Amino acid sequence: MATVEAEARVRAAFARQGFMRNLDARMVELSAGRCTIECAFRDDLTQHHGLFHAGVVTTIADNACGFAALSLMPEGAEVLSVEFKTSFLRPAAGVAIVARGEVVKPGRTLTFCRADVFARDAAGREVLAATMTATMIAAAPEARATHATLEARATHATPEPR
């Protein structure tokens, strides 16, 4: 990471993610172009076989890629996913899952990333459960509408005549 300020900016962006808070996911490592996120097992994060749900696995991989990309973007940029592909290699069974994301090719607009997601057992052993390739975009904050701005527009919208 280039500066302490850049690391603080990326960690602050992670802290604003409501869904990461819902999962109790934690960013445990961050460096230039790399990010590691952990998520502890909970019954409410499982699918019908009692394994981590694929949506949880994909979410932490996506976030590990996104924050790895953001760590290389200039101040003021925001990161958004453009596309990703997740391959599930084995069931994500364990006491936690760990996503390790890294930038493969940084760019001014698009950044290409990959992440591996490991299932960790109670003894601390990890096995590769999934892998992701992802494309992230550096987005300007003013270039997109938020839920709050869409709500405000809807509140002040004039109804169409009948």
PDB file of N, CA, C and O in Angstrom, residues 97-146:
ATOM      1  N   ILE A  97     -14.570 -19.503   6.266  1.00  0.00           N
ATOM      2  CA  ILE A  97     -14.046 -19.434   4.906  1.00  0.00           C
ATOM      3  C   ILE A  97     -13.167 -18.196   4.820  1.00  0.00           C
ATOM      4  O   ILE A  97     -13.399 -17.193   5.510  1.00  0.00           O
ATOM      5  N   VAL A  98     -12.143 -18.291   3.991  1.00  0.00           N
ATOM      6  CA  VAL A  98     -11.153 -17.219   3.848  1.00  0.00           C
ATOM      7  C   VAL A  98     -10.974 -16.949   2.364  1.00  0.00           C
ATOM      8  O   VAL A  98     -10.645 -17.870   1.606  1.00  0.00           O
ATOM      9  N   ALA A  99     -11.204 -15.705   1.952  1.00  0.00           N
ATOM     10  CA  ALA A  99     -11.002 -15.314   0.553  1.00  0.00           C
ATOM     11  C   ALA A  99      -9.741 -14.468   0.455  1.00  0.00           C
ATOM     12  O   ALA A  99      -9.590 -13.489   1.180  1.00  0.00           O
ATOM     13  N   ARG A 100      -8.842 -14.877  -0.432  1.00  0.00           N
ATOM     14  CA  ARG A 100      -7.605 -14.132  -0.673  1.00  0.00           C
ATOM     15  C   ARG A 100      -7.663 -13.596  -2.101  1.00  0.00           C
ATOM     16  O   ARG A 100      -7.558 -14.370  -3.059  1.00  0.00           O
ATOM     17  N   GLY A 101      -7.844 -12.290  -2.209  1.00  0.00           N
ATOM     18  CA  GLY A 101      -7.956 -11.655  -3.512  1.00  0.00           C
ATOM     19  C   GLY A 101      -6.683 -10.939  -3.889  1.00  0.00           C
ATOM     20  O   GLY A 101      -5.961 -10.439  -3.022  1.00  0.00           O
ATOM     21  N   GLU A 102      -6.421 -10.903  -5.199  1.00  0.00           N
ATOM     22  CA  GLU A 102      -5.250 -10.177  -5.678  1.00  0.00           C
ATOM     23  C   GLU A 102      -5.517  -9.608  -7.056  1.00  0.00           C
ATOM     24  O   GLU A 102      -6.301 -10.156  -7.832  1.00  0.00           O
ATOM     25  N   VAL A 103      -4.841  -8.506  -7.337  1.00  0.00           N
ATOM     26  CA  VAL A 103      -4.931  -7.881  -8.645  1.00  0.00           C
ATOM     27  C   VAL A 103      -3.993  -8.623  -9.587  1.00  0.00           C
ATOM     28  O   VAL A 103      -2.821  -8.835  -9.277  1.00  0.00           O
ATOM     29  N   VAL A 104      -4.525  -9.014 -10.729  1.00  0.00           N
ATOM     30  CA  VAL A 104      -3.729  -9.676 -11.759  1.00  0.00           C
ATOM     31  C   VAL A 104      -3.180  -8.635 -12.723  1.00  0.00           C
ATOM     32  O   VAL A 104      -2.014  -8.665 -13.099  1.00  0.00           O
ATOM     33  N   LYS A 105      -4.046  -7.678 -13.134  1.00  0.00           N
ATOM     34  CA  LYS A 105      -3.638  -6.606 -14.036  1.00  0.00           C
ATOM     35  C   LYS A 105      -4.400  -5.341 -13.681  1.00  0.00           C
ATOM     36  O   LYS A 105      -5.599  -5.253 -13.900  1.00  0.00           O
ATOM     37  N   PRO A 106      -3.693  -4.364 -13.101  1.00  0.00           N
ATOM     38  CA  PRO A 106      -4.367  -3.102 -12.796  1.00  0.00           C
ATOM     39  C   PRO A 106      -4.518  -2.254 -14.065  1.00  0.00           C
ATOM     40  O   PRO A 106      -3.743  -2.396 -15.010  1.00  0.00           O
ATOM     41  N   GLY A 107      -5.518  -1.408 -14.060  1.00  0.00           N
ATOM     42  CA  GLY A 107      -5.724  -0.502 -15.177  1.00  0.00           C
ATOM     43  C   GLY A 107      -6.330   0.798 -14.700  1.00  0.00           C
ATOM     44  O   GLY A 107      -6.803   0.896 -13.566  1.00  0.00           O
ATOM     45  N   ARG A 108      -6.327   1.794 -15.561  1.00  0.00           N
ATOM     46  CA  ARG A 108      -6.891   3.091 -15.197  1.00  0.00           C
ATOM     47  C   ARG A 108      -8.398   2.991 -14.979  1.00  0.00           C
ATOM     48  O   ARG A 108      -8.942   3.583 -14.059  1.00  0.00           O
ATOM     49  N   THR A 109      -9.071   2.211 -15.836  1.00  0.00           N
ATOM     50  CA  THR A 109     -10.521   2.048 -15.730  1.00  0.00           C
ATOM     51  C   THR A 109     -10.901   0.657 -15.235  1.00  0.00           C
ATOM     52  O   THR A 109     -11.648   0.518 -14.278  1.00  0.00           O
ATOM     53  N   LEU A 110     -10.382  -0.373 -15.887  1.00  0.00           N
ATOM     54  CA  LEU A 110     -10.694  -1.753 -15.511  1.00  0.00           C
ATOM     55  C   LEU A 110      -9.493  -2.407 -14.844  1.00  0.00           C
ATOM     56  O   LEU A 110      -8.360  -2.209 -15.271  1.00  0.00           O
ATOM     57  N   THR A 111      -9.784  -3.183 -13.812  1.00  0.00           N
ATOM     58  CA  THR A 111      -8.752  -3.935 -13.098  1.00  0.00           C
ATOM     59  C   THR A 111      -9.189  -5.394 -13.050  1.00  0.00           C
ATOM     60  O   THR A 111     -10.331  -5.694 -12.700  1.00  0.00           O
ATOM     61  N   PHE A 112      -8.262  -6.279 -13.413  1.00  0.00           N
ATOM     62  CA  PHE A 112      -8.551  -7.708 -13.447  1.00  0.00           C
ATOM     63  C   PHE A 112      -7.978  -8.361 -12.199  1.00  0.00           C
ATOM     64  O   PHE A 112      -6.835  -8.113 -11.829  1.00  0.00           O
ATOM     65  N   CYS A 113      -8.815  -9.181 -11.553  1.00  0.00           N
ATOM     66  CA  CYS A 113      -8.462  -9.771 -10.255  1.00  0.00           C
ATOM     67  C   CYS A 113      -8.775 -11.254 -10.232  1.00  0.00           C
ATOM     68  O   CYS A 113      -9.487 -11.763 -11.099  1.00  0.00           O
ATOM     69  N   ARG A 114      -8.257 -11.903  -9.207  1.00  0.00           N
ATOM     70  CA  ARG A 114      -8.614 -13.282  -8.928  1.00  0.00           C
ATOM     71  C   ARG A 114      -8.683 -13.452  -7.417  1.00  0.00           C
ATOM     72  O   ARG A 114      -8.062 -12.682  -6.682  1.00  0.00           O
ATOM     73  N   ALA A 115      -9.445 -14.435  -6.991  1.00  0.00           N
ATOM     74  CA  ALA A 115      -9.516 -14.758  -5.560  1.00  0.00           C
ATOM     75  C   ALA A 115      -9.658 -16.263  -5.408  1.00  0.00           C
ATOM     76  O   ALA A 115     -10.309 -16.918  -6.229  1.00  0.00           O
ATOM     77  N   ASP A 116      -9.033 -16.774  -4.382  1.00  0.00           N
ATOM     78  CA  ASP A 116      -9.234 -18.161  -3.973  1.00  0.00           C
ATOM     79  C   ASP A 116      -9.948 -18.133  -2.630  1.00  0.00           C
ATOM     80  O   ASP A 116      -9.619 -17.304  -1.773  1.00  0.00           O
ATOM     81  N   VAL A 117     -10.923 -19.021  -2.467  1.00  0.00           N
ATOM     82  CA  VAL A 117     -11.654 -19.122  -1.207  1.00  0.00           C
ATOM     83  C   VAL A 117     -11.345 -20.484  -0.600  1.00  0.00           C
ATOM     84  O   VAL A 117     -11.525 -21.522  -1.253  1.00  0.00           O
ATOM     85  N   PHE A 118     -10.866 -20.454   0.626  1.00  0.00           N
ATOM     86  CA  PHE A 118     -10.489 -21.660   1.347  1.00  0.00           C
ATOM     87  C   PHE A 118     -11.473 -21.918   2.474  1.00  0.00           C
ATOM     88  O   PHE A 118     -11.930 -20.981   3.128  1.00  0.00           O
ATOM     89  N   ALA A 119     -11.796 -23.186   2.693  1.00  0.00           N
ATOM     90  CA  ALA A 119     -12.581 -23.595   3.857  1.00  0.00           C
ATOM     91  C   ALA A 119     -11.573 -24.001   4.929  1.00  0.00           C
ATOM     92  O   ALA A 119     -10.658 -24.786   4.665  1.00  0.00           O
ATOM     93  N   ARG A 120     -11.721 -23.430   6.122  1.00  0.00           N
ATOM     94  CA  ARG A 120     -10.799 -23.708   7.237  1.00  0.00           C
ATOM     95  C   ARG A 120     -11.487 -24.608   8.255  1.00  0.00           C
ATOM     96  O   ARG A 120     -12.617 -24.342   8.665  1.00  0.00           O
ATOM     97  N   ASP A 121     -10.792 -25.658   8.675  1.00  0.00           N
ATOM     98  CA  ASP A 121     -11.357 -26.540   9.694  1.00  0.00           C
ATOM     99  C   ASP A 121     -10.926 -26.074  11.091  1.00  0.00           C
ATOM    100  O   ASP A 121     -10.161 -25.116  11.234  1.00  0.00           O
ATOM    101  N   ALA A 122     -11.420 -26.763  12.126  1.00  0.00           N
ATOM    102  CA  ALA A 122     -11.160 -26.365  13.512  1.00  0.00           C
ATOM    103  C   ALA A 122      -9.677 -26.431  13.869  1.00  0.00           C
ATOM    104  O   ALA A 122      -9.218 -25.713  14.759  1.00  0.00           O
ATOM    105  N   ALA A 123      -8.904 -27.243  13.155  1.00  0.00           N
ATOM    106  CA  ALA A 123      -7.460 -27.351  13.418  1.00  0.00           C
ATOM    107  C   ALA A 123      -6.655 -26.286  12.662  1.00  0.00           C
ATOM    108  O   ALA A 123      -5.447 -26.233  12.780  1.00  0.00           O
ATOM    109  N   GLY A 124      -7.359 -25.453  11.877  1.00  0.00           N
ATOM    110  CA  GLY A 124      -6.677 -24.401  11.129  1.00  0.00           C
ATOM    111  C   GLY A 124      -6.224 -24.818   9.743  1.00  0.00           C
ATOM    112  O   GLY A 124      -5.640 -24.019   9.020  1.00  0.00           O
ATOM    113  N   ARG A 125      -6.495 -26.065   9.348  1.00  0.00           N
ATOM    114  CA  ARG A 125      -6.129 -26.511   7.998  1.00  0.00           C
ATOM    115  C   ARG A 125      -7.094 -25.904   6.993  1.00  0.00           C
ATOM    116  O   ARG A 125      -8.287 -25.792   7.250  1.00  0.00           O
ATOM    117  N   GLU A 126      -6.556 -25.523   5.840  1.00  0.00           N
ATOM    118  CA  GLU A 126      -7.371 -24.919   4.798  1.00  0.00           C
ATOM    119  C   GLU A 126      -7.334 -25.758   3.538  1.00  0.00           C
ATOM    120  O   GLU A 126      -6.288 -26.303   3.186  1.00  0.00           O
ATOM    121  N   VAL A 127      -8.506 -25.862   2.886  1.00  0.00           N
ATOM    122  CA  VAL A 127      -8.597 -26.517   1.585  1.00  0.00           C
ATOM    123  C   VAL A 127      -9.275 -25.550   0.618  1.00  0.00           C
ATOM    124  O   VAL A 127     -10.193 -24.817   0.997  1.00  0.00           O
ATOM    125  N   LEU A 128      -8.807 -25.555  -0.621  1.00  0.00           N
ATOM    126  CA  LEU A 128      -9.367 -24.672  -1.641  1.00  0.00           C
ATOM    127  C   LEU A 128     -10.784 -25.117  -1.978  1.00  0.00           C
ATOM    128  O   LEU A 128     -11.010 -26.261  -2.379  1.00  0.00           O
ATOM    129  N   ALA A 129     -11.742 -24.227  -1.790  1.00  0.00           N
ATOM    130  CA  ALA A 129     -13.146 -24.545  -2.043  1.00  0.00           C
ATOM    131  C   ALA A 129     -13.673 -23.893  -3.318  1.00  0.00           C
ATOM    132  O   ALA A 129     -14.552 -24.438  -3.983  1.00  0.00           O
ATOM    133  N   ALA A 130     -13.148 -22.706  -3.665  1.00  0.00           N
ATOM    134  CA  ALA A 130     -13.640 -21.987  -4.837  1.00  0.00           C
ATOM    135  C   ALA A 130     -12.572 -21.028  -5.340  1.00  0.00           C
ATOM    136  O   ALA A 130     -11.671 -20.636  -4.599  1.00  0.00           O
ATOM    137  N   THR A 131     -12.711 -20.687  -6.601  1.00  0.00           N
ATOM    138  CA  THR A 131     -11.819 -19.686  -7.191  1.00  0.00           C
ATOM    139  C   THR A 131     -12.659 -18.745  -8.044  1.00  0.00           C
ATOM    140  O   THR A 131     -13.684 -19.158  -8.604  1.00  0.00           O
ATOM    141  N   MET A 132     -12.243 -17.490  -8.109  1.00  0.00           N
ATOM    142  CA  MET A 132     -12.988 -16.464  -8.845  1.00  0.00           C
ATOM    143  C   MET A 132     -12.034 -15.686  -9.731  1.00  0.00           C
ATOM    144  O   MET A 132     -10.905 -15.403  -9.338  1.00  0.00           O
ATOM    145  N   THR A 133     -12.510 -15.340 -10.907  1.00  0.00           N
ATOM    146  CA  THR A 133     -11.864 -14.306 -11.710  1.00  0.00           C
ATOM    147  C   THR A 133     -12.864 -13.165 -11.785  1.00  0.00           C
ATOM    148  O   THR A 133     -14.079 -13.397 -11.866  1.00  0.00           O
ATOM    149  N   ALA A 134     -12.356 -11.934 -11.719  1.00  0.00           N
ATOM    150  CA  ALA A 134     -13.263 -10.787 -11.645  1.00  0.00           C
ATOM    151  C   ALA A 134     -12.686  -9.583 -12.370  1.00  0.00           C
ATOM    152  O   ALA A 134     -11.468  -9.421 -12.448  1.00  0.00           O
ATOM    153  N   THR A 135     -13.578  -8.760 -12.874  1.00  0.00           N
ATOM    154  CA  THR A 135     -13.215  -7.487 -13.473  1.00  0.00           C
ATOM    155  C   THR A 135     -13.880  -6.392 -12.655  1.00  0.00           C
ATOM    156  O   THR A 135     -15.086  -6.440 -12.409  1.00  0.00           O
ATOM    157  N   MET A 136     -13.063  -5.427 -12.217  1.00  0.00           N
ATOM    158  CA  MET A 136     -13.546  -4.307 -11.414  1.00  0.00           C
ATOM    159  C   MET A 136     -13.377  -3.012 -12.205  1.00  0.00           C
ATOM    160  O   MET A 136     -12.465  -2.903 -13.029  1.00  0.00           O
ATOM    161  N   ILE A 137     -14.235  -2.049 -11.932  1.00  0.00           N
ATOM    162  CA  ILE A 137     -14.136  -0.752 -12.593  1.00  0.00           C
ATOM    163  C   ILE A 137     -13.922   0.336 -11.554  1.00  0.00           C
ATOM    164  O   ILE A 137     -14.505   0.283 -10.462  1.00  0.00           O
ATOM    165  N   ALA A 138     -13.075   1.292 -11.892  1.00  0.00           N
ATOM    166  CA  ALA A 138     -12.906   2.487 -11.064  1.00  0.00           C
ATOM    167  C   ALA A 138     -14.035   3.437 -11.433  1.00  0.00           C
ATOM    168  O   ALA A 138     -14.130   3.884 -12.580  1.00  0.00           O
ATOM    169  N   ALA A 139     -14.917   3.711 -10.487  1.00  0.00           N
ATOM    170  CA  ALA A 139     -16.095   4.540 -10.744  1.00  0.00           C
ATOM    171  C   ALA A 139     -15.987   5.844  -9.980  1.00  0.00           C
ATOM    172  O   ALA A 139     -15.507   5.870  -8.849  1.00  0.00           O
ATOM    173  N   ALA A 140     -16.448   6.915 -10.614  1.00  0.00           N
ATOM    174  CA  ALA A 140     -16.513   8.204  -9.937  1.00  0.00           C
ATOM    175  C   ALA A 140     -17.758   8.221  -9.064  1.00  0.00           C
ATOM    176  O   ALA A 140     -18.824   7.803  -9.506  1.00  0.00           O
ATOM    177  N   PRO A 141     -17.661   8.687  -7.825  1.00  0.00           N
ATOM    178  CA  PRO A 141     -18.815   8.664  -6.920  1.00  0.00           C
ATOM    179  C   PRO A 141     -20.032   9.395  -7.475  1.00  0.00           C
ATOM    180  O   PRO A 141     -21.152   8.955  -7.291  1.00  0.00           O
ATOM    181  N   GLU A 142     -19.823  10.494  -8.185  1.00  0.00           N
ATOM    182  CA  GLU A 142     -20.955  11.275  -8.688  1.00  0.00           C
ATOM    183  C   GLU A 142     -21.581  10.663  -9.940  1.00  0.00           C
ATOM    184  O   GLU A 142     -22.609  11.115 -10.387  1.00  0.00           O
ATOM    185  N   ALA A 143     -20.981   9.624 -10.480  1.00  0.00           N
ATOM    186  CA  ALA A 143     -21.465   9.042 -11.729  1.00  0.00           C
ATOM    187  C   ALA A 143     -22.562   8.006 -11.521  1.00  0.00           C
ATOM    188  O   ALA A 143     -23.012   7.409 -12.470  1.00  0.00           O
ATOM    189  N   ARG A 144     -22.988   7.794 -10.306  1.00  0.00           N
ATOM    190  CA  ARG A 144     -24.006   6.780 -10.082  1.00  0.00           C
ATOM    191  C   ARG A 144     -24.999   7.264  -9.034  1.00  0.00           C
ATOM    192  O   ARG A 144     -24.686   8.078  -8.184  1.00  0.00           O
ATOM    193  N   ALA A 145     -26.192   6.731  -9.121  1.00  0.00           N
ATOM    194  CA  ALA A 145     -27.230   7.080  -8.160  1.00  0.00           C
ATOM    195  C   ALA A 145     -27.205   6.081  -7.006  1.00  0.00           C
ATOM    196  O   ALA A 145     -26.975   4.895  -7.207  1.00  0.00           O
ATOM    197  N   THR A 146     -27.446   6.570  -5.814  1.00  0.00           N
ATOM    198  CA  THR A 146     -27.561   5.703  -4.651  1.00  0.00           C
ATOM    199  C   THR A 146     -29.029   5.475  -4.346  1.00  0.00           C
ATOM    200  O   THR A 146     -29.908   6.135  -4.904  1.00  0.00           O
TER     201      THR A 146
END
